[in-house]
GROMACS .gro file of C-alpha atoms in nm:
model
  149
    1UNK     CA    1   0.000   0.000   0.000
    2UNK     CA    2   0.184   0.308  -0.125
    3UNK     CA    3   0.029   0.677  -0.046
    4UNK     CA    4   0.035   0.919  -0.372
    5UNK     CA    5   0.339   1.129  -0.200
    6UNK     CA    6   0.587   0.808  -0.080
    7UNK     CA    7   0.824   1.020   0.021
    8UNK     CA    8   1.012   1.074   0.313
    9UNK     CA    9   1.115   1.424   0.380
   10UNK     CA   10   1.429   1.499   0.287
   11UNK     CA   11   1.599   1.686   0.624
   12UNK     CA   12   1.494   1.384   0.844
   13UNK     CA   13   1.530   1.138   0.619
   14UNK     CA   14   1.909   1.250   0.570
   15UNK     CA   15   1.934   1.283   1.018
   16UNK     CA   16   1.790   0.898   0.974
   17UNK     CA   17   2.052   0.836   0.737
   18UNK     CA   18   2.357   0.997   0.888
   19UNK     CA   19   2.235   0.772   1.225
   20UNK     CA   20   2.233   0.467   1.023
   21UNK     CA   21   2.564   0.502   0.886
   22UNK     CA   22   2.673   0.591   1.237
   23UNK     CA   23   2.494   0.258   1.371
   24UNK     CA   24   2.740   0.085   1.114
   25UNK     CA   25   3.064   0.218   1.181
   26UNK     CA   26   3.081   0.339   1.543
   27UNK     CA   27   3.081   0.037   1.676
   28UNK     CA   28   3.422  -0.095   1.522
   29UNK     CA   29   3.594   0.266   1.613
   30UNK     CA   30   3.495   0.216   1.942
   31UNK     CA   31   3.571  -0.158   1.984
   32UNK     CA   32   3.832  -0.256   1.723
   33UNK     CA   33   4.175  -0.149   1.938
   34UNK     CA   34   4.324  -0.327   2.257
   35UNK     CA   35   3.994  -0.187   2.461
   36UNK     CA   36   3.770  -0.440   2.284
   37UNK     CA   37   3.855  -0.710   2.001
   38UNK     CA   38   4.232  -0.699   2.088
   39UNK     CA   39   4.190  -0.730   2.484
   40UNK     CA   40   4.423  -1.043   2.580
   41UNK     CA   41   4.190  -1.021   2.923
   42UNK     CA   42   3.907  -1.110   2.739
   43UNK     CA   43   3.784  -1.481   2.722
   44UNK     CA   44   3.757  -1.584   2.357
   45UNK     CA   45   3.369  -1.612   2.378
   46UNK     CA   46   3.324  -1.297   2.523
   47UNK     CA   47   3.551  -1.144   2.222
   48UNK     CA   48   3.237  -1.359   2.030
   49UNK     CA   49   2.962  -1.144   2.177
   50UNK     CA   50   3.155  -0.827   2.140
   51UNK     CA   51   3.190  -0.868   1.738
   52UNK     CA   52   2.833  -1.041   1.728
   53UNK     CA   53   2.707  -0.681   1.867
   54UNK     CA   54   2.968  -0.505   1.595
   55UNK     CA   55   2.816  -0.688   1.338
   56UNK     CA   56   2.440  -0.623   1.475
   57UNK     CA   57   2.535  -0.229   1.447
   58UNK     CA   58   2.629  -0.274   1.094
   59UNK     CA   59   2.357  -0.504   0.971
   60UNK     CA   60   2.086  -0.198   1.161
   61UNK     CA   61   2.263   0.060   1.027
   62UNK     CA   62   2.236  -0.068   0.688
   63UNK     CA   63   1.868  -0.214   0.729
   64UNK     CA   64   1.786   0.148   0.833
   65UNK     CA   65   1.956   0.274   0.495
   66UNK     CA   66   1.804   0.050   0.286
   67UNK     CA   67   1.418   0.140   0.498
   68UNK     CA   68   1.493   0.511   0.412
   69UNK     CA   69   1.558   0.486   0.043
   70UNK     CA   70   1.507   0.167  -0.139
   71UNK     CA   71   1.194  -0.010  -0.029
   72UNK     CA   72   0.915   0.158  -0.151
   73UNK     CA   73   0.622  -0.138  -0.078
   74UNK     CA   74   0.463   0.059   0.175
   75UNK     CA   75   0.363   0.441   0.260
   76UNK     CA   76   0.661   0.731   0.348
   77UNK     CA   77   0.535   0.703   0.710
   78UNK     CA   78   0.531   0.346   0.799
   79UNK     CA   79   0.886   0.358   0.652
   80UNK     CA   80   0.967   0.623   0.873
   81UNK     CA   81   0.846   0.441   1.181
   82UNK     CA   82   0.993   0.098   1.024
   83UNK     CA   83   1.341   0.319   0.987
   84UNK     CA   84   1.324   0.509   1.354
   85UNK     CA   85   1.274   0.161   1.531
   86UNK     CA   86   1.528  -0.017   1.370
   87UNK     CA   87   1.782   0.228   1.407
   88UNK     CA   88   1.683   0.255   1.761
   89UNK     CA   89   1.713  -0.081   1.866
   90UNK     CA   90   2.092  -0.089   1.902
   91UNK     CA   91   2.113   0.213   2.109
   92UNK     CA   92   1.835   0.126   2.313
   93UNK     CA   93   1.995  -0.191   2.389
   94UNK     CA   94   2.288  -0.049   2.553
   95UNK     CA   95   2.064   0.149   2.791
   96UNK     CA   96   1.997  -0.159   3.028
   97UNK     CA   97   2.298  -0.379   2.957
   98UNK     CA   98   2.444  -0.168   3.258
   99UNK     CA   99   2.202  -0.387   3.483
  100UNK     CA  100   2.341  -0.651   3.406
  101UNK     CA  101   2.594  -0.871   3.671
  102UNK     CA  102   2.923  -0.772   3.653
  103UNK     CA  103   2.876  -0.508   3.362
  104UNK     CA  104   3.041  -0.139   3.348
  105UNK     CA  105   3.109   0.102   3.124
  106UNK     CA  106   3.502   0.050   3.130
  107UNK     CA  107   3.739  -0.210   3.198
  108UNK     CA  108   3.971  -0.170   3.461
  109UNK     CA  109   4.322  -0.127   3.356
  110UNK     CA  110   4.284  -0.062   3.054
  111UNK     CA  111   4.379   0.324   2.878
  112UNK     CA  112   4.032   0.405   2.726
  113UNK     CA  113   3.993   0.755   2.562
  114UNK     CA  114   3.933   1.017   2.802
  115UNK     CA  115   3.598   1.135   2.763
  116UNK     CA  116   3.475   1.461   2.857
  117UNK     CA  117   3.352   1.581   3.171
  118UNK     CA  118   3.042   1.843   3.023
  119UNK     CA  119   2.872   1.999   3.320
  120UNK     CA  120   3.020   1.839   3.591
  121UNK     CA  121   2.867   1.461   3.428
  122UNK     CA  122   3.108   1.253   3.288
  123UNK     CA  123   3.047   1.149   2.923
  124UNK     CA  124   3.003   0.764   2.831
  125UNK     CA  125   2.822   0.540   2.626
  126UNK     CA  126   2.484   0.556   2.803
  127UNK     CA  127   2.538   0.950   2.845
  128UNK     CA  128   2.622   0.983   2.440
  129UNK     CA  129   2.301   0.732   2.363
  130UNK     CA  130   2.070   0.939   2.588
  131UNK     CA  131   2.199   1.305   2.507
  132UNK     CA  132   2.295   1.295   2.155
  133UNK     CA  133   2.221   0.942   1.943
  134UNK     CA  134   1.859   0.948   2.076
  135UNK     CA  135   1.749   1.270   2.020
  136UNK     CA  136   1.901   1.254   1.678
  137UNK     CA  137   1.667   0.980   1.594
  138UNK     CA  138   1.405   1.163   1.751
  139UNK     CA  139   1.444   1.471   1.573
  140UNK     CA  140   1.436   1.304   1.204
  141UNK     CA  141   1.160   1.098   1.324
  142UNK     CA  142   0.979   1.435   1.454
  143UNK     CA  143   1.084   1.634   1.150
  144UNK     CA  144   0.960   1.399   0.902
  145UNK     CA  145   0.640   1.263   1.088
  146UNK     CA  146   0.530   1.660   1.083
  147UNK     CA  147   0.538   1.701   0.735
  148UNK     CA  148   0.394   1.347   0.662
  149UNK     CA  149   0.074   1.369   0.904
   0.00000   0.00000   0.00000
């Protein structure tokens, strides 16, 4: 079921894109180097899991990409919604993984890249997902789904 305009708007349908190429690649800058991957501490099944969820990013990432501008079987706005979820779903993810037993955001010992203290809260993972990765995907969402409704 296609609508007569089947497009997405452009602005948030470019935010959308930029997050799903960001979905692909961030996670091997952030995890291929001696914090991650290379980590001699690391059991060889938890090195598994750790390029299982690289490989999840990418395959989102580009699932999003291919949501935004190739499939055209349904309307502009259930691709939107198809798009915005599927992008989501690997950030979201990360959000309650800190829950789990024996999880944190850093392993001991090792030299991770200093991340920046802004406003007296120091930036991580979960601080990046919830300030800046989440809102992105909100805002193309919220650009697009305005001009669409």
């Amino acid at each position: 079921m296609t609508s007569e305009n089947n497009n997405i708007p452009l602005t948030g349908k470019l935010i959308l894109s930029f997050m799903g190429l960001f979905t692909s690649v961030s996670p091997y800058l952030a995890d291929w180097n001696i914090t991650h991957i290379y980590n001699p501490t690391w059991p060889p099944h938890a090195k598994f899991h750790n390029a299982q969820t690289m490989v999840l990013g990418a395959l989102l990432g580009l699932l999003t990409l291919y949501v935004l501008w190739i499939r055209k079987e349904v309307n502009a706005l259930q691709r939107l919604h198809e798009a915005v979820i599927i992008v989501s779903l690997y950030w979201v993810a990360q959000l309650p993984a800190i829950l789990f037993p024996g999880t944190k955001l850093v392993d001991p010992g090792i030299n991770h890249v200093q991340m920046p203290v802004i406003l007296g809260v120091q930036f991580n993972q979960l601080i990046m997902d919830i300030v800046i990765v989440l809102p992105l995907i909100f805002l193309g969402w919220y650009i697009s789904y305005r001009k669409l409704k």
